[in-house]
Coordinates of C-alpha atoms in Angstrom, one line a residue:
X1 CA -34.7 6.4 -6.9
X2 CA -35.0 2.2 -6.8
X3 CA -35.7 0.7 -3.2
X4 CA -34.1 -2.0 -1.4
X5 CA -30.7 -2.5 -0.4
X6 CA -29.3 -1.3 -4.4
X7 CA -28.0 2.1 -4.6
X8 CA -28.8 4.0 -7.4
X9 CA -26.7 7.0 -8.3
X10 CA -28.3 10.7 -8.5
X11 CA -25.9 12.3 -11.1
X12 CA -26.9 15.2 -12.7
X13 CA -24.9 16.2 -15.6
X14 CA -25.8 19.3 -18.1
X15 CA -24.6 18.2 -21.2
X16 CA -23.5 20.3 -24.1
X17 CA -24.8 20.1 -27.7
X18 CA -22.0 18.0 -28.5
X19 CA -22.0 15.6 -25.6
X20 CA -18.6 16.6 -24.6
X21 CA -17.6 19.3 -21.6
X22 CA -14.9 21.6 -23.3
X23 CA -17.4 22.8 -26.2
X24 CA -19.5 26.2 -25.8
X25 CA -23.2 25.2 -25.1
X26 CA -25.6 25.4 -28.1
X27 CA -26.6 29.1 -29.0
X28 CA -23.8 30.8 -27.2
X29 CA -20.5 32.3 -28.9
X30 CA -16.9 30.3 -28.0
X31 CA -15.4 31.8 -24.5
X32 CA -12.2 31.3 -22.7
X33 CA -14.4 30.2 -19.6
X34 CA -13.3 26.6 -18.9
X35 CA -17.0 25.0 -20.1
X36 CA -16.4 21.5 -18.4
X37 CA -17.0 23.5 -15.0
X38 CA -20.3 23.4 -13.6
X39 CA -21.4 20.6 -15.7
X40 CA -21.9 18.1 -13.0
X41 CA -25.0 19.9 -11.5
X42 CA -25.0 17.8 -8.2
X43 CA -22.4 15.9 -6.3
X44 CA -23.1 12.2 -7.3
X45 CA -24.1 9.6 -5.2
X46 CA -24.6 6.1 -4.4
X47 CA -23.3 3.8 -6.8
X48 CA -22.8 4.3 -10.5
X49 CA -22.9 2.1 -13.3
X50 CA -20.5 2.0 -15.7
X51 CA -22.1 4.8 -18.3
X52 CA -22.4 7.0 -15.5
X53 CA -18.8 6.6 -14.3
X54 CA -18.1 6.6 -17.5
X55 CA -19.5 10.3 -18.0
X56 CA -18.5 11.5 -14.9
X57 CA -14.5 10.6 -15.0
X58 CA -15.1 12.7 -19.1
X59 CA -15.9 15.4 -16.8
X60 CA -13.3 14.7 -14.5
X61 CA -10.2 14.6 -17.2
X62 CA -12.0 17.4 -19.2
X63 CA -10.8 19.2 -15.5
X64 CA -8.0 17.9 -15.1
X65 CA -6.2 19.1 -18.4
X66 CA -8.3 22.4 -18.7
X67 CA -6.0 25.5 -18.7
X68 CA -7.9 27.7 -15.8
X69 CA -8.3 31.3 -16.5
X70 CA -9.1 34.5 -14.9
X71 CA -13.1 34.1 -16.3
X72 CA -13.4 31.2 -14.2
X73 CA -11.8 31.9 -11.1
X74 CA -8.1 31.3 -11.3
X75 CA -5.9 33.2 -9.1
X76 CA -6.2 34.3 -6.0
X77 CA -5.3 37.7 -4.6
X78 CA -6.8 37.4 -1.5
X79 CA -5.4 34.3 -0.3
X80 CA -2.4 32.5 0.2
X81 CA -0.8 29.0 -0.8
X82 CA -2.2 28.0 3.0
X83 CA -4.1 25.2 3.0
X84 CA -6.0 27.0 5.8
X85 CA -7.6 29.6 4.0
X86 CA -5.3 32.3 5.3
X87 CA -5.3 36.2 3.7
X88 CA -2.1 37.6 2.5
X89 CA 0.0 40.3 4.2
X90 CA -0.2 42.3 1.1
X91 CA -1.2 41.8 -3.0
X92 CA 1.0 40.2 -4.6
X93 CA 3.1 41.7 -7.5
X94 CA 2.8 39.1 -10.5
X95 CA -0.3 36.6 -11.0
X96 CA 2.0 33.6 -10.8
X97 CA 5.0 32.8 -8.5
X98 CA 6.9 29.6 -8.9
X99 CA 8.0 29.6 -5.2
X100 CA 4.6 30.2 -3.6
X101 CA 2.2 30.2 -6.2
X102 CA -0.3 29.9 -8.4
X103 CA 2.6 28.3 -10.3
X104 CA 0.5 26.5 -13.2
X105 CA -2.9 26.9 -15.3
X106 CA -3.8 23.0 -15.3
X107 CA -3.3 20.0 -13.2
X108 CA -1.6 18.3 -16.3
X109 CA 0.7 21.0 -16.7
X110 CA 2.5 18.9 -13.9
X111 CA 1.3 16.0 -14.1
X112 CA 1.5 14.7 -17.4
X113 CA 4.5 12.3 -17.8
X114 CA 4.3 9.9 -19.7
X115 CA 0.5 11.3 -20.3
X116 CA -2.0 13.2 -18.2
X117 CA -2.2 11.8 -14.6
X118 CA 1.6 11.0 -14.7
X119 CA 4.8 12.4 -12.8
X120 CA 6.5 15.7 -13.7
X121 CA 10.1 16.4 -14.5
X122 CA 12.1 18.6 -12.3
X123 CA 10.9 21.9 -13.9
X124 CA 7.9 21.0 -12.5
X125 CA 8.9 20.9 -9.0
X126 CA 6.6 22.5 -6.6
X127 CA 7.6 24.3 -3.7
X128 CA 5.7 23.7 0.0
X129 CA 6.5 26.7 2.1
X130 CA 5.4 24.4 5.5
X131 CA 4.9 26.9 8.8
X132 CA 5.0 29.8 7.0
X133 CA 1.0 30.4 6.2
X134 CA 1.5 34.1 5.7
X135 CA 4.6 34.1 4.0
X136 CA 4.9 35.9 0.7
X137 CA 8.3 34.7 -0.4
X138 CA 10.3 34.6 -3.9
X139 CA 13.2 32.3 -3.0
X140 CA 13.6 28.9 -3.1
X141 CA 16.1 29.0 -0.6
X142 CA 15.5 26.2 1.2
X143 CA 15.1 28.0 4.3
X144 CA 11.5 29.1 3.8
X145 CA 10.5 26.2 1.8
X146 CA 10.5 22.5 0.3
X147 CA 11.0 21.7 -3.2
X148 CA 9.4 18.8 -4.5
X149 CA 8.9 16.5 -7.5
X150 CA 5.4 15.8 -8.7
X151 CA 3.9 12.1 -7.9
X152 CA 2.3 10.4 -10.9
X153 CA -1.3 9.5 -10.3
X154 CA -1.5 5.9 -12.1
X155 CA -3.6 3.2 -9.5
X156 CA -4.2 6.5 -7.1
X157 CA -8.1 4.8 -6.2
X158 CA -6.4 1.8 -5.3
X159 CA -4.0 3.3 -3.0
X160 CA -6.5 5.2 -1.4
X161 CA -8.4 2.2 -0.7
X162 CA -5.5 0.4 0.8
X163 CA -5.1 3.0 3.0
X164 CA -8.7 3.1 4.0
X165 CA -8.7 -1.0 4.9
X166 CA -5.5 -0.3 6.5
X167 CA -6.5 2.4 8.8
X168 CA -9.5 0.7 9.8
X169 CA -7.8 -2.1 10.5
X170 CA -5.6 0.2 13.1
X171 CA -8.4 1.1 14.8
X172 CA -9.9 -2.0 15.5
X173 CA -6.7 -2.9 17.2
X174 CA -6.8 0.4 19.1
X175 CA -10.0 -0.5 20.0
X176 CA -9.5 -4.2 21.0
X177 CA -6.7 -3.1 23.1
X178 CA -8.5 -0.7 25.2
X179 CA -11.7 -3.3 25.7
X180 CA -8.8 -6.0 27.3
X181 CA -7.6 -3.6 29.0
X182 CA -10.7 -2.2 30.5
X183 CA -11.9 -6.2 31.1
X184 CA -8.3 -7.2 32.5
X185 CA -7.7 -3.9 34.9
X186 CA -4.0 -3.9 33.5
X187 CA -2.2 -2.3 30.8
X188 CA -2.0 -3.7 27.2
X189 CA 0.6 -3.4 24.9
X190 CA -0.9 -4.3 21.2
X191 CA 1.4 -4.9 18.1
X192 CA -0.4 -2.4 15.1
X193 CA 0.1 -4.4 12.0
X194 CA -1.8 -4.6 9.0
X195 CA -1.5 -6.3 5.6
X196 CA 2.0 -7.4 6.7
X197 CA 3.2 -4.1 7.7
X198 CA 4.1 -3.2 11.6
X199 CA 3.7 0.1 12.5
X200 CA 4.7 -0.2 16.1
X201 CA 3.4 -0.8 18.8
X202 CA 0.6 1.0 21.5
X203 CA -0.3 0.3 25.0
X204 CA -3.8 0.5 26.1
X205 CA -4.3 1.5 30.2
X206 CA -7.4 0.2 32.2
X207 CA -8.5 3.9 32.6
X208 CA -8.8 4.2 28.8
X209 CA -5.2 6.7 27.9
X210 CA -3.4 4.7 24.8
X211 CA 0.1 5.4 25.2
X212 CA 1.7 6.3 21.6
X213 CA 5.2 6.6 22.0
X214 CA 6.0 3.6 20.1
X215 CA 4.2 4.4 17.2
X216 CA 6.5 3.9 13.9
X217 CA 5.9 5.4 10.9
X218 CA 2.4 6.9 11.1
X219 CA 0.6 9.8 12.9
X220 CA -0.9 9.3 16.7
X221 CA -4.6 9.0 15.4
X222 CA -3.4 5.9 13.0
X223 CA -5.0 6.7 9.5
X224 CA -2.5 6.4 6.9
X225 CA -2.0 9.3 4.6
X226 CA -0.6 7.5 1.3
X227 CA 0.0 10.8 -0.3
X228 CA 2.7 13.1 -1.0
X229 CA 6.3 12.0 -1.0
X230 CA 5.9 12.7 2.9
X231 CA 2.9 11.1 3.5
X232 CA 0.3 13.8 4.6
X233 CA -2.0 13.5 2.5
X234 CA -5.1 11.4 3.3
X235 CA -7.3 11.6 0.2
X236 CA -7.5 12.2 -3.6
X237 CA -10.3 14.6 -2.4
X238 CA -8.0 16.7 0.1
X239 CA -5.1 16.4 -2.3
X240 CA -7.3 17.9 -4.8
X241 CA -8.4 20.4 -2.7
X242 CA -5.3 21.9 -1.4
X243 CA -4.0 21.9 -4.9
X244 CA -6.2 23.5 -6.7
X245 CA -5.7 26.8 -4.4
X246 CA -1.7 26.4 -4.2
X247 CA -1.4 25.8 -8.1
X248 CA -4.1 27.2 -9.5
X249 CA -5.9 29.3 -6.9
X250 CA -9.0 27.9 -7.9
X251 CA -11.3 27.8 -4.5
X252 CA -13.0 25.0 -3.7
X253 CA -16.1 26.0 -1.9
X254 CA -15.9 22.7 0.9
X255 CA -13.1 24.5 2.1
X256 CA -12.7 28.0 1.1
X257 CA -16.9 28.6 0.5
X258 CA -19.3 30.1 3.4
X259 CA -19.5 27.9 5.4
X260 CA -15.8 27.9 7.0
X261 CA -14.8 31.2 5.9
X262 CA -18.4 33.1 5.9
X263 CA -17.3 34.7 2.4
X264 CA -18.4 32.8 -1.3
X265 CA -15.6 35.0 -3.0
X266 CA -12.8 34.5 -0.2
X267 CA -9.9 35.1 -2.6
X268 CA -11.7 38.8 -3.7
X269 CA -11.0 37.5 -7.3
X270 CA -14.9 37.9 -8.6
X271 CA -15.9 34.2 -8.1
X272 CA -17.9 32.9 -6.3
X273 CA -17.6 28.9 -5.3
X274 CA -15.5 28.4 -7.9
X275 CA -14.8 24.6 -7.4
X276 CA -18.5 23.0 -6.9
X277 CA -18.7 20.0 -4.5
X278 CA -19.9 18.5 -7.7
X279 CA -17.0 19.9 -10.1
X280 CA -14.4 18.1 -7.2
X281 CA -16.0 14.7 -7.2
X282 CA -15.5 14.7 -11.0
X283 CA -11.5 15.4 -10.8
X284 CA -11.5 12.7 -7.6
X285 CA -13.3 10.3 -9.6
X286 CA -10.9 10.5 -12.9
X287 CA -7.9 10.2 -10.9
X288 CA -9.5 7.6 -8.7
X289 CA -10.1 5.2 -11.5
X290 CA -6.6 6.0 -13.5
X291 CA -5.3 2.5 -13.9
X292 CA -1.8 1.1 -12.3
X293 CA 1.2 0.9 -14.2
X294 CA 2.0 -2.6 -15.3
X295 CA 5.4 -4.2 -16.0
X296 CA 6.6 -3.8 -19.2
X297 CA 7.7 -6.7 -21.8
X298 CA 10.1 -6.2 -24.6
X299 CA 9.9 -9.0 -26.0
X300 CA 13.4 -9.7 -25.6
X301 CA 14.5 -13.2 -23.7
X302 CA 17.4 -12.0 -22.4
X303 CA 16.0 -8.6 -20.5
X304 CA 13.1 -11.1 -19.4
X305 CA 15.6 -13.3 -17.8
X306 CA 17.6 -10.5 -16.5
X307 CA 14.4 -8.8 -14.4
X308 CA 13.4 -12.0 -13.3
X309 CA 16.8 -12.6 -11.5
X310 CA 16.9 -8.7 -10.6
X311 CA 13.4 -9.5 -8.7
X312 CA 14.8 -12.9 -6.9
X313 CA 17.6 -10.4 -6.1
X314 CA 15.6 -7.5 -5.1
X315 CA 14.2 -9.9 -2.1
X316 CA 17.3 -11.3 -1.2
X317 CA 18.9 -8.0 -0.4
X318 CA 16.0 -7.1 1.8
X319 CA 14.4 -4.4 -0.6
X320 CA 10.9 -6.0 -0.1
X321 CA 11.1 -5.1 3.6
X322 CA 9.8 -1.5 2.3
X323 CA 8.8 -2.2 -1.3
X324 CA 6.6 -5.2 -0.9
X325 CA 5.5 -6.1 -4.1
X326 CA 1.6 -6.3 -3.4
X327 CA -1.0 -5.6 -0.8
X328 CA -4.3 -7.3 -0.8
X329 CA -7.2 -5.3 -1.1
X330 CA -10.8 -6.5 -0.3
X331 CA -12.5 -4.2 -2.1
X332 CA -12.4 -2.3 -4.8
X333 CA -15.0 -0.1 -4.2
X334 CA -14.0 3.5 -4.2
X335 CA -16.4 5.9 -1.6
X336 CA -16.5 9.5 -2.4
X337 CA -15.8 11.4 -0.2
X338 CA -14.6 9.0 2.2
X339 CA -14.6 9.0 5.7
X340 CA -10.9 9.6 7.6
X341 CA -10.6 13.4 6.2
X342 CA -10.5 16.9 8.6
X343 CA -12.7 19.9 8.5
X344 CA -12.3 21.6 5.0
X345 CA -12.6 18.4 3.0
X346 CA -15.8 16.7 2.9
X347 CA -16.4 13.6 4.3
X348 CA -18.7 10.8 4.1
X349 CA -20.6 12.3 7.2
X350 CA -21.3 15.1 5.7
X351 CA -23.3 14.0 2.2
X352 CA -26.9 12.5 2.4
X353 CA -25.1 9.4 0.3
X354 CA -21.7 9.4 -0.8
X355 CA -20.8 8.2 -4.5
X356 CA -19.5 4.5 -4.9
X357 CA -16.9 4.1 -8.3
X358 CA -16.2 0.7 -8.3
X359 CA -13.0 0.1 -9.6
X360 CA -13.9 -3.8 -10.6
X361 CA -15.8 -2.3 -13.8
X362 CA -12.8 -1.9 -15.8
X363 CA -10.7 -4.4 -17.1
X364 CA -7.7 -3.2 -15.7
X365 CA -8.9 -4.2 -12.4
X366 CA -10.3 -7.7 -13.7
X367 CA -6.6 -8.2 -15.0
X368 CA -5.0 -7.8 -11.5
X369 CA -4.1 -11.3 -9.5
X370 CA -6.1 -12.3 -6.4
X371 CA -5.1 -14.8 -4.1
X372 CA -6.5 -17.3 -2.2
X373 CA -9.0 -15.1 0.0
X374 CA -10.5 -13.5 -2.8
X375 CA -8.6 -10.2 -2.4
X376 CA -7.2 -8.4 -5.3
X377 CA -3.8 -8.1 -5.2
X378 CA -2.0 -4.3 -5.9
X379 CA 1.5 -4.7 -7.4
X380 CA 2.5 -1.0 -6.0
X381 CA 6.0 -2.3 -4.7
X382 CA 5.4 -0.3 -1.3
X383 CA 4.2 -0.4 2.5
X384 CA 2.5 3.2 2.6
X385 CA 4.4 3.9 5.7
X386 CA 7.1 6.8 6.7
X387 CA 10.8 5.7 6.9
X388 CA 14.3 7.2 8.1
X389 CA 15.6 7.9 4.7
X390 CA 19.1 9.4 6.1
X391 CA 22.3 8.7 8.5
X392 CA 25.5 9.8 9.5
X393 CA 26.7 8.3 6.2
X394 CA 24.5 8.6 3.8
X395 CA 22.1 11.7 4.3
X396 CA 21.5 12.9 0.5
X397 CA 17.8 12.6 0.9
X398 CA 18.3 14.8 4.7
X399 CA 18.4 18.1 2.5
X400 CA 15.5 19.9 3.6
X401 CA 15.1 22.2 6.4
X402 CA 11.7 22.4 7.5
X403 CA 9.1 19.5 8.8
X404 CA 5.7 19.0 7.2
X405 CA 3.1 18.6 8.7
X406 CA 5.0 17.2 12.1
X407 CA 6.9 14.6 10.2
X408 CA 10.5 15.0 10.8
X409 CA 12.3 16.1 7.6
X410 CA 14.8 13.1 6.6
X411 CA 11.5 11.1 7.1
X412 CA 9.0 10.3 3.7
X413 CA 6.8 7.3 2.4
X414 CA 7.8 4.7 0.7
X415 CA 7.8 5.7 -2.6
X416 CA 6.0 3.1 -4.8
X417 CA 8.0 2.1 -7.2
X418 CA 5.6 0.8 -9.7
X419 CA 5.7 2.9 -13.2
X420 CA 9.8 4.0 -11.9
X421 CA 10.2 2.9 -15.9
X422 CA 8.1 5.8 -17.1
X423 CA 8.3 8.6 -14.4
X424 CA 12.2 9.2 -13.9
X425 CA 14.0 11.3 -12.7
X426 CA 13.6 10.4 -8.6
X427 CA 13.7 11.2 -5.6
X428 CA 11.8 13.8 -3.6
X429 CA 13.7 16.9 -5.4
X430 CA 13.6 15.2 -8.5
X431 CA 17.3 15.2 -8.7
X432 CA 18.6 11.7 -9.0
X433 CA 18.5 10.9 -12.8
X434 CA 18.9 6.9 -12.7
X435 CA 17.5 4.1 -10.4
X436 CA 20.9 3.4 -9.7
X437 CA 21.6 6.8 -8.4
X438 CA 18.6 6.7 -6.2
X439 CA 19.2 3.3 -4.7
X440 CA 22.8 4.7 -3.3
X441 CA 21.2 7.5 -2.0
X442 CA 19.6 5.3 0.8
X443 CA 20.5 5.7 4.7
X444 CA 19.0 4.9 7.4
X445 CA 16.6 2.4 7.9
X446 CA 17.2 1.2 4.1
X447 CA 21.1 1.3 4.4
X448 CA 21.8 -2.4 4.5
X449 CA 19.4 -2.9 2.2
X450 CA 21.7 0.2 0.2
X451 CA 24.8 -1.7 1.2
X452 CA 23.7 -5.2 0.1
X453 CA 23.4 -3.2 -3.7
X454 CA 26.5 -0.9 -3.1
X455 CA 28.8 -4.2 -2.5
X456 CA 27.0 -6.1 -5.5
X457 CA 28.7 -6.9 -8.4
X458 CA 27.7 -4.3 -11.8
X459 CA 25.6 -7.6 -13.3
X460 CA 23.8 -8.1 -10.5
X461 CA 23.3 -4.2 -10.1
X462 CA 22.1 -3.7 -13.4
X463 CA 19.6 -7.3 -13.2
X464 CA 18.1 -5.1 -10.1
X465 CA 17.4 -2.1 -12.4
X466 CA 15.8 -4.2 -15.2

């Protein structure tokens, strides 16, 4: 490894006669085993050049669209759909369950509109059976669980990374507030905003208690989790985690290995560590380098025309209050792991080194505007913050019964509204066909936004959608 202050990555990779993972290794017969597993022989770390990413993110997809089978892992009949790794009451009568899971053999089989990485029509709807860890259940009455749509994955590194800046930004307030308050002797009250967003408000005490009751749309410890349409989750890495067991029950062994559980074969399935650290980092690297949707041109003056006064419109109605066109980012540097995840996903702590996949390589991210402090600009049309989605009114988005995770259950992220052309139908259920639809379906602390729309003229309405 080179000296100095240059990081050199450490990425071992077995390759296969044919220099692609998917092919049976040189010598041996063809076998259902997915072959792409495995092949990163140790997690990778510090930061990779272009080649290596390159390589690495092959792997990655090769993962992401491989149909799991019973030779490498897939199932699990002695586990649950917890993302705590949590045994079952009793086995299971059929290998897959759409309610509880495993519900799928690939992450694509979800994910894959308008290509691999995208959203998911509403067959693809998954259910989250929040509070109930050891429930073995076959409805999807919504009483034991929430049916959701699947998020596409386009720009998911640059997300991430927002939320990263964003959190650590947080802090630092947090932290600037106590230190006054310590120097002044009397209590502090600190707005919490970030990249233009307000989150509320804290107050910091002399004898060092933050009071947190003014909080808005985030948890009580201030990192931003930008995904899941509730906004849980805080990483592609524990995203990728937790689904891999729910859909697939594929282990991975940061979580469901050893060292939490004591067992390498916690799901009694005959595998052991079936997700490597390594195998993880590849599926967190493709999808962390998946490039943003862009805005579509057709070509055609008059549509052009049309969108451009649907966007001027769009602001004046108050829209951009949630769905603000673009966040700067400093940089675009993605560190795996990172460092803002739990026990049971790895974090930066916890590896010698972690990776760096920097997202400026690719000429996606060259393409992207910066403004005038050097920061790259990320079109996502969103705030990455939790919103009242329902009232009295208008409540069609109130329809589930239980809370996830603590967040209360008319309550979800703004939903980024980049690639909207490509990933319909909407909503958290998936069961709003049109924008239009959608946009009506908004109480709460988007109703006069909702209203402004409602009360506008069909032109005007349909420049909006363009």
């Amino acid at each position: 490894m080179m000296t100095g202050t240059a990081m050199v990555a450490r990425l071992a990779i077995v390759l296969f006669s044919c220099g692609l993972p998917g092919a049976a290794p040189a010598g041996q017969p063809w076998s259902e085993k997915t072959q792409a597993l495995g092949t990163v022989g140790e997690m990778p770390s510090g930061e990779l050049s272009r080649e290596e990413l390159d390589r690495l993110t092959e792997i990655g997809k090769a993962l992401f669209t491989a149909k799991f089978t019973t030779l490498d892992g897939a199932g699990r009949p002695g586990a649950t759909q917890a993302i705590i790794p949590t045994r079952p009451r009793h086995q299971a009568k059929n290998a897959f369950a759409r309610t509880s899971g495993p519900d799928s053999n690939a992450c694509s089989s979800c994910h894959n509109d308008p290509l691999p990485g995208g959203a998911g029509d509403f067959v693809t709807n998954v259910f989250v059976s929040e509070g109930f860890n050891l429930a073995d259940f076959d409805s999807s009455d919504p009483q034991f669980s929430n049916e959701r749509g699947t998020n596409h994955m386009f720009g998911a590194g640059l997300i991430e990374l927002l939320a990263r800046e964003m959190s650590a930004d947080l802090a630092g307030q947090r932290r600037h507030a106590l230190d006054e308050a310590h120097t002044t002797g009397r209590n502090v009250r600190a707005t919490l905003e970030t990249k233009g967003v307000r989150f509320g408000w804290l107050t910091a005490r002399p004898d060092g208690i933050v009071e947190l009751g003014e909080l808005d749309g985030i948890d009580n410890d201030l990192v931003i989790r930008p995904f899941s349409q509730k906004g849980v989750m805080t990483s592609l890495r524990q995203f990728t985690v937790n689904a891999l067991n729910h859909h697939h029950g594929m282990q991975a062994r940061e979580r469901f290995g050893s060292r939490w559980t004591g067992e390498a074969d916690f799901d009694h399935d005959g595998h052991e560590d079936e997700m490597t650290d390594a195998d993880v980092s590849a599926l967190v690297a493709w999808q962390a380098t998946l490039p943003p949707p862009g805005m579509s041109h057709s070509g055609s003056a008059e549509w052009e025309q049309e969108a451009a006064t649907g966007l001027q419109e769009f602001v004046a109605m108050g829209c951009n209050a949630c769905h603000i066109q673009a966040l700067p980012l400093k940089s675009l540097k993605f560190p795996d792991p990172g460092n803002f995840d739990n026990s049971g996903t790895l974090d930066s702590s916890q590896v010698a080194l972690p990776a760096i996949y920097d997202l400026g390589l690719y000429d996606w991210a060259k393409a992207l505007p910066v403004n005038e402090k050097g920061e790259t600009l990320v079109p996502l049309f969103g705030d990455l913050k939790r919103h009242v989605m329902t009232d009295n009114q208008v409540d069609a988005l109130g329809n589930e019964l239980l809370s996830q995770r603590f967040v209360e259950r008319n309550v979800f992220m703004t939903a980024e509204l980049w690639g909207v052309g490509s990933t319909a139908p909407f909503g958290h259920r998936n069961d709003f066909t049109t924008l239009h639809d959608i946009i009506l379906a908004h109480g709460g602390e988007a109703r006069n936004a909702r209203d402004a729309y409602a009360n506008a003229d069909p032109q005007t309405q349909q420049a909006i959608i363009a």
